[in-house]
Amino acid sequence: MLFFSVAWSIWLLRNDVIFKQKIPDYDTLFFLIVTWFYLWLKVIESDFPHSSSDLLRSAEGLIRWTNSQTFRTSVMWSPPMTNRFKWNVDRSSIGKPGPSGIGGVLRNHHGILLGIFSLSIGILDSNVAELRTVIKAIELSASNCFLYHKHIIIESDFANVISWMNNPNNRPWIHHKLFSSAKRLASCFDSITYTHSYRESNHMADHLVKQGVHRISDFVDWLWPS
């Protein structure tokens, strides 16, 4: 993209010099290169966190973001330890707030798929949708007697929600009913661990939530007798 930004900006400057007899302004040329680069980057990578002004001041943010993207694309799903079971959960919302879907997949330490869910949860704020996703994984685990007194891991890219689950003092009071439900159901297990992961390690759950947004009825399936 940088090559095309430079080429396009030079082409525009060349036209101004030839056809409008303008004197080359290299400060303006630099500004145009960065601006075009930023606009094209935002089209391709909508989550790019910096503004064009940030790029004009320094390339440091772009370098950090590029390194982060390189690391994240290499992230893969990792199995839990022996005799532990890992949920990977995700949510998708169309708008803020907007129609939301949630989904998750449960695997054992061999990576064998044991359970999945995908459902619509109506029009919700993204943080509430993320919390509802985690609570749903706990509820489904508690509904299956095979998982009683087992070690459960719930993994997602919900940084806020994972922080809330691990640090009760940080929890928003407005969601106290959901947190109380999670605490009550947690007594069914030896332990529940909440961990953060990048979405790149969670492709199956990501696919399920995109289906969930448009579901009319809930989809839950266990690959063992419940």
C-alpha atoms as a printed R data frame, in Angstrom:
    type eleno elety resid chain resno       x       y       z
1   ATOM     1    CA   MET     A     1   0.000   0.000   0.000
2   ATOM     2    CA   LEU     A     2   2.837   2.397   0.752
3   ATOM     3    CA   PHE     A     3   4.216   1.943  -2.775
4   ATOM     4    CA   PHE     A     4   0.846   2.837  -4.334
5   ATOM     5    CA   SER     A     5   0.432   5.811  -1.971
6   ATOM     6    CA   VAL     A     6   3.820   7.177  -3.052
7   ATOM     7    CA   ALA     A     7   3.187   6.503  -6.761
8   ATOM     8    CA   TRP     A     8  -0.277   8.072  -6.714
9   ATOM     9    CA   SER     A     9   0.855  11.167  -4.799
10  ATOM    10    CA   ILE     A    10   3.831  11.712  -7.129
11  ATOM    11    CA   TRP     A    11   1.524  11.308 -10.129
12  ATOM    12    CA   LEU     A    12  -0.814  14.006  -8.777
13  ATOM    13    CA   LEU     A    13   2.147  16.328  -8.095
14  ATOM    14    CA   ARG     A    14   3.537  15.696 -11.579
15  ATOM    15    CA   ASN     A    15   0.171  16.679 -13.120
16  ATOM    16    CA   ASP     A    16   0.072  19.893 -11.092
17  ATOM    17    CA   VAL     A    17   3.603  20.816 -12.203
18  ATOM    18    CA   ILE     A    18   3.015  20.051 -15.887
19  ATOM    19    CA   PHE     A    19  -0.553  21.212 -16.415
20  ATOM    20    CA   LYS     A    20  -0.974  23.887 -13.734
21  ATOM    21    CA   GLN     A    21   2.624  25.168 -13.635
22  ATOM    22    CA   LYS     A    22   2.736  24.759  -9.854
23  ATOM    23    CA   ILE     A    23   6.027  24.770  -7.954
24  ATOM    24    CA   PRO     A    24   6.677  21.373  -6.300
25  ATOM    25    CA   ASP     A    25   5.859  21.430  -2.588
26  ATOM    26    CA   TYR     A    26   7.536  18.436  -0.987
27  ATOM    27    CA   ASP     A    27   5.920  18.991   2.430
28  ATOM    28    CA   THR     A    28   2.541  18.715   0.737
29  ATOM    29    CA   LEU     A    29   3.752  15.651  -1.142
30  ATOM    30    CA   PHE     A    30   4.677  13.959   2.136
31  ATOM    31    CA   PHE     A    31   1.288  14.887   3.613
32  ATOM    32    CA   LEU     A    32  -0.528  13.395   0.601
33  ATOM    33    CA   ILE     A    33   1.491  10.169   0.743
34  ATOM    34    CA   VAL     A    34   0.657   9.634   4.427
35  ATOM    35    CA   THR     A    35  -3.004  10.600   3.960
36  ATOM    36    CA   TRP     A    36  -3.578   8.237   1.035
37  ATOM    37    CA   PHE     A    37  -1.731   5.468   2.848
38  ATOM    38    CA   TYR     A    38  -3.934   5.983   5.929
39  ATOM    39    CA   LEU     A    39  -7.199   6.012   3.938
40  ATOM    40    CA   TRP     A    40  -6.371   2.820   2.060
41  ATOM    41    CA   LEU     A    41  -5.140   1.115   5.228
42  ATOM    42    CA   LYS     A    42  -8.415   1.905   7.049
43  ATOM    43    CA   VAL     A    43 -10.413   0.390   4.193
44  ATOM    44    CA   ILE     A    44  -8.474  -2.881   4.424
45  ATOM    45    CA   GLU     A    45  -7.812  -2.918   8.194
46  ATOM    46    CA   SER     A    46 -10.804  -1.232   9.854
47  ATOM    47    CA   ASP     A    47  -9.402  -1.872  13.356
48  ATOM    48    CA   PHE     A    48  -6.236   0.167  12.700
49  ATOM    49    CA   PRO     A    49  -6.097   2.242  15.922
50  ATOM    50    CA   HIS     A    50  -4.205   5.349  14.763
51  ATOM    51    CA   SER     A    51  -5.211   8.525  12.898
52  ATOM    52    CA   SER     A    52  -3.503  10.134   9.908
53  ATOM    53    CA   SER     A    53  -2.200  12.824  12.286
54  ATOM    54    CA   ASP     A    54  -0.534  10.100  14.384
55  ATOM    55    CA   LEU     A    55   1.247   8.801  11.277
56  ATOM    56    CA   LEU     A    56   2.381  12.297  10.300
57  ATOM    57    CA   ARG     A    57   3.949  12.793  13.725
58  ATOM    58    CA   SER     A    58   5.655   9.416  13.981
59  ATOM    59    CA   ALA     A    59   5.803   5.945  12.419
60  ATOM    60    CA   GLU     A    60   6.243   4.339  15.839
61  ATOM    61    CA   GLY     A    61   2.546   3.486  16.236
62  ATOM    62    CA   LEU     A    62   2.419   1.898  12.778
63  ATOM    63    CA   ILE     A    63   5.503  -0.208  13.566
64  ATOM    64    CA   ARG     A    64   4.026  -1.431  16.867
65  ATOM    65    CA   TRP     A    65   0.706  -2.259  15.210
66  ATOM    66    CA   THR     A    66   2.423  -4.098  12.340
67  ATOM    67    CA   ASN     A    67   4.465  -6.174  14.792
68  ATOM    68    CA   SER     A    68   1.315  -6.950  16.774
69  ATOM    69    CA   GLN     A    69  -0.540  -8.087  13.628
70  ATOM    70    CA   THR     A    70   2.390 -10.301  12.638
71  ATOM    71    CA   PHE     A    71   2.327 -11.924  16.060
72  ATOM    72    CA   ARG     A    72  -1.439 -12.363  16.120
73  ATOM    73    CA   THR     A    73  -1.641 -14.093  12.732
74  ATOM    74    CA   SER     A    74   0.727 -16.752  14.043
75  ATOM    75    CA   VAL     A    75  -1.422 -17.487  17.111
76  ATOM    76    CA   MET     A    76  -2.956 -20.967  17.162
77  ATOM    77    CA   TRP     A    77  -5.390 -22.729  19.468
78  ATOM    78    CA   SER     A    78  -3.672 -24.519  22.337
79  ATOM    79    CA   PRO     A    79  -5.206 -27.522  24.129
80  ATOM    80    CA   PRO     A    80  -5.864 -27.490  27.866
81  ATOM    81    CA   MET     A    81  -3.919 -29.660  30.282
82  ATOM    82    CA   THR     A    82  -4.951 -33.284  30.803
83  ATOM    83    CA   ASN     A    83  -8.383 -33.723  32.431
84  ATOM    84    CA   ARG     A    84  -9.337 -30.117  31.742
85  ATOM    85    CA   PHE     A    85 -11.955 -28.845  29.316
86  ATOM    86    CA   LYS     A    86 -11.735 -25.598  27.374
87  ATOM    87    CA   TRP     A    87 -14.526 -23.449  26.021
88  ATOM    88    CA   ASN     A    88 -13.589 -20.991  23.275
89  ATOM    89    CA   VAL     A    89 -16.356 -18.398  23.073
90  ATOM    90    CA   ASP     A    90 -17.081 -15.369  20.923
91  ATOM    91    CA   ARG     A    91 -19.831 -12.880  20.078
92  ATOM    92    CA   SER     A    92 -20.817 -10.788  17.088
93  ATOM    93    CA   SER     A    93 -22.866  -7.582  17.138
94  ATOM    94    CA   ILE     A    94 -24.173  -5.592  14.194
95  ATOM    95    CA   GLY     A    95 -24.162  -2.053  15.557
96  ATOM    96    CA   LYS     A    96 -23.557  -0.560  19.016
97  ATOM    97    CA   PRO     A    97 -25.953  -1.743  20.318
98  ATOM    98    CA   GLY     A    98 -27.337  -4.039  17.633
99  ATOM    99    CA   PRO     A    99 -28.476  -7.590  16.843
100 ATOM   100    CA   SER     A   100 -26.050  -9.946  18.578
101 ATOM   101    CA   GLY     A   101 -25.122 -13.586  18.342
102 ATOM   102    CA   ILE     A   102 -23.002 -15.725  20.627
103 ATOM   103    CA   GLY     A   103 -21.277 -19.055  20.197
104 ATOM   104    CA   GLY     A   104 -18.733 -21.399  21.653
105 ATOM   105    CA   VAL     A   105 -16.942 -24.713  21.269
106 ATOM   106    CA   LEU     A   106 -15.834 -27.110  24.007
107 ATOM   107    CA   ARG     A   107 -12.777 -29.338  23.565
108 ATOM   108    CA   ASN     A   108 -10.736 -31.669  25.744
109 ATOM   109    CA   HIS     A   109  -6.943 -31.939  26.057
110 ATOM   110    CA   HIS     A   110  -6.810 -34.001  22.852
111 ATOM   111    CA   GLY     A   111  -8.532 -31.204  20.936
112 ATOM   112    CA   ILE     A   112 -11.621 -33.388  20.456
113 ATOM   113    CA   LEU     A   113 -14.818 -31.393  19.991
114 ATOM   114    CA   LEU     A   114 -17.305 -32.174  22.782
115 ATOM   115    CA   GLY     A   115 -19.960 -29.470  22.551
116 ATOM   116    CA   ILE     A   116 -21.011 -26.399  20.576
117 ATOM   117    CA   PHE     A   117 -23.580 -23.626  20.830
118 ATOM   118    CA   SER     A   118 -24.774 -20.834  18.562
119 ATOM   119    CA   LEU     A   119 -27.702 -18.515  19.275
120 ATOM   120    CA   SER     A   120 -29.142 -15.045  18.943
121 ATOM   121    CA   ILE     A   121 -29.422 -12.918  22.083
122 ATOM   122    CA   GLY     A   122 -31.276  -9.922  20.668
123 ATOM   123    CA   ILE     A   123 -30.142  -6.311  20.534
124 ATOM   124    CA   LEU     A   124 -27.402  -5.721  23.094
125 ATOM   125    CA   ASP     A   125 -24.365  -3.617  23.840
126 ATOM   126    CA   SER     A   126 -21.116  -5.433  22.969
127 ATOM   127    CA   ASN     A   127 -19.916  -5.703  26.591
128 ATOM   128    CA   VAL     A   128 -23.230  -7.212  27.715
129 ATOM   129    CA   ALA     A   129 -23.180  -9.623  24.762
130 ATOM   130    CA   GLU     A   130 -19.651 -10.714  25.680
131 ATOM   131    CA   LEU     A   131 -20.633 -11.290  29.307
132 ATOM   132    CA   ARG     A   132 -23.721 -13.250  28.243
133 ATOM   133    CA   THR     A   133 -21.467 -15.448  26.088
134 ATOM   134    CA   VAL     A   134 -19.297 -16.400  29.073
135 ATOM   135    CA   ILE     A   135 -22.352 -17.001  31.287
136 ATOM   136    CA   LYS     A   136 -23.901 -19.241  28.616
137 ATOM   137    CA   ALA     A   137 -20.772 -21.419  28.530
138 ATOM   138    CA   ILE     A   138 -20.975 -21.768  32.336
139 ATOM   139    CA   GLU     A   139 -24.712 -22.583  32.209
140 ATOM   140    CA   LEU     A   140 -24.222 -25.261  29.553
141 ATOM   141    CA   SER     A   141 -21.343 -26.792  31.489
142 ATOM   142    CA   ALA     A   142 -23.499 -26.928  34.635
143 ATOM   143    CA   SER     A   143 -26.297 -28.600  32.657
144 ATOM   144    CA   ASN     A   144 -24.055 -31.542  31.699
145 ATOM   145    CA   CYS     A   145 -23.373 -33.955  34.561
146 ATOM   146    CA   PHE     A   146 -20.225 -35.220  32.795
147 ATOM   147    CA   LEU     A   147 -18.565 -31.909  33.598
148 ATOM   148    CA   TYR     A   148 -19.433 -31.871  37.298
149 ATOM   149    CA   HIS     A   149 -16.357 -31.478  39.500
150 ATOM   150    CA   LYS     A   150 -14.136 -31.011  36.465
151 ATOM   151    CA   HIS     A   151 -11.715 -28.177  35.679
152 ATOM   152    CA   ILE     A   152 -13.251 -25.764  33.152
153 ATOM   153    CA   ILE     A   153 -11.424 -23.102  31.131
154 ATOM   154    CA   ILE     A   154 -13.285 -20.318  29.334
155 ATOM   155    CA   GLU     A   155 -11.123 -18.568  26.767
156 ATOM   156    CA   SER     A   156 -11.990 -15.533  24.642
157 ATOM   157    CA   ASP     A   157 -10.700 -12.234  23.294
158 ATOM   158    CA   PHE     A   158 -13.051 -10.252  25.585
159 ATOM   159    CA   ALA     A   159 -10.409  -8.364  27.549
160 ATOM   160    CA   ASN     A   160 -12.935  -6.443  29.673
161 ATOM   161    CA   VAL     A   161 -15.061  -9.446  30.560
162 ATOM   162    CA   ILE     A   162 -12.084 -11.683  31.334
163 ATOM   163    CA   SER     A   163 -10.810  -8.952  33.654
164 ATOM   164    CA   TRP     A   164 -14.217  -8.737  35.374
165 ATOM   165    CA   MET     A   165 -14.402 -12.494  35.901
166 ATOM   166    CA   ASN     A   166 -10.899 -12.629  37.369
167 ATOM   167    CA   ASN     A   167 -11.220  -9.463  39.474
168 ATOM   168    CA   PRO     A   168 -14.595  -9.202  41.264
169 ATOM   169    CA   ASN     A   169 -13.785  -5.694  42.519
170 ATOM   170    CA   ASN     A   170 -13.744  -4.414  38.948
171 ATOM   171    CA   ARG     A   171 -17.180  -5.738  38.015
172 ATOM   172    CA   PRO     A   172 -19.869  -3.209  36.961
173 ATOM   173    CA   TRP     A   173 -22.672  -3.293  39.512
174 ATOM   174    CA   ILE     A   174 -25.309  -3.056  36.778
175 ATOM   175    CA   HIS     A   175 -24.517  -6.661  35.773
176 ATOM   176    CA   HIS     A   176 -24.556  -8.092  39.306
177 ATOM   177    CA   LYS     A   177 -27.321 -10.609  38.493
178 ATOM   178    CA   LEU     A   178 -25.208 -12.198  35.764
179 ATOM   179    CA   PHE     A   179 -22.139 -12.323  38.007
180 ATOM   180    CA   SER     A   180 -24.216 -13.852  40.823
181 ATOM   181    CA   SER     A   181 -25.480 -16.529  38.446
182 ATOM   182    CA   ALA     A   182 -21.908 -17.335  37.396
183 ATOM   183    CA   LYS     A   183 -20.788 -17.597  41.017
184 ATOM   184    CA   ARG     A   184 -23.678 -19.907  41.917
185 ATOM   185    CA   LEU     A   185 -23.065 -22.235  38.965
186 ATOM   186    CA   ALA     A   186 -19.301 -22.293  39.559
187 ATOM   187    CA   SER     A   187 -19.914 -24.510  42.606
188 ATOM   188    CA   CYS     A   188 -20.593 -27.377  40.168
189 ATOM   189    CA   PHE     A   189 -16.916 -27.518  39.156
190 ATOM   190    CA   ASP     A   190 -13.558 -28.018  40.792
191 ATOM   191    CA   SER     A   191 -12.469 -24.766  39.185
192 ATOM   192    CA   ILE     A   192 -13.205 -22.294  36.398
193 ATOM   193    CA   THR     A   193 -10.347 -20.409  34.795
194 ATOM   194    CA   TYR     A   194 -10.922 -17.379  32.568
195 ATOM   195    CA   THR     A   195  -8.195 -16.660  30.029
196 ATOM   196    CA   HIS     A   196  -7.664 -14.152  27.225
197 ATOM   197    CA   SER     A   197  -6.737 -15.211  23.703
198 ATOM   198    CA   TYR     A   198  -6.633 -13.538  20.311
199 ATOM   199    CA   ARG     A   199  -9.533 -14.115  17.946
200 ATOM   200    CA   GLU     A   200  -7.156 -15.731  15.445
201 ATOM   201    CA   SER     A   201  -7.005 -18.804  17.729
202 ATOM   202    CA   ASN     A   202 -10.797 -19.028  17.810
203 ATOM   203    CA   HIS     A   203 -11.951 -19.557  14.227
204 ATOM   204    CA   MET     A   204 -14.690 -22.110  14.946
205 ATOM   205    CA   ALA     A   205 -16.390 -19.992  17.613
206 ATOM   206    CA   ASP     A   206 -16.120 -16.945  15.334
207 ATOM   207    CA   HIS     A   207 -17.965 -18.864  12.605
208 ATOM   208    CA   LEU     A   208 -20.697 -19.952  15.036
209 ATOM   209    CA   VAL     A   209 -21.418 -16.427  16.303
210 ATOM   210    CA   LYS     A   210 -21.833 -15.063  12.798
211 ATOM   211    CA   GLN     A   211 -24.496 -17.721  12.274
212 ATOM   212    CA   GLY     A   212 -25.966 -16.961  15.692
213 ATOM   213    CA   VAL     A   213 -26.811 -13.338  14.846
214 ATOM   214    CA   HIS     A   214 -29.447 -14.538  12.369
215 ATOM   215    CA   ARG     A   215 -30.699 -17.660  14.167
216 ATOM   216    CA   ILE     A   216 -34.405 -17.993  14.918
217 ATOM   217    CA   SER     A   217 -33.902 -20.864  17.380
218 ATOM   218    CA   ASP     A   218 -30.981 -21.789  19.632
219 ATOM   219    CA   PHE     A   219 -28.507 -24.405  18.474
220 ATOM   220    CA   VAL     A   220 -26.788 -26.492  21.175
221 ATOM   221    CA   ASP     A   221 -25.218 -29.881  20.582
222 ATOM   222    CA   TRP     A   222 -23.229 -32.277  22.756
223 ATOM   223    CA   LEU     A   223 -21.038 -34.969  21.249
224 ATOM   224    CA   TRP     A   224 -21.518 -37.211  24.287
225 ATOM   225    CA   PRO     A   225 -24.650 -38.181  26.254
226 ATOM   226    CA   SER     A   226 -25.718 -35.256  28.451
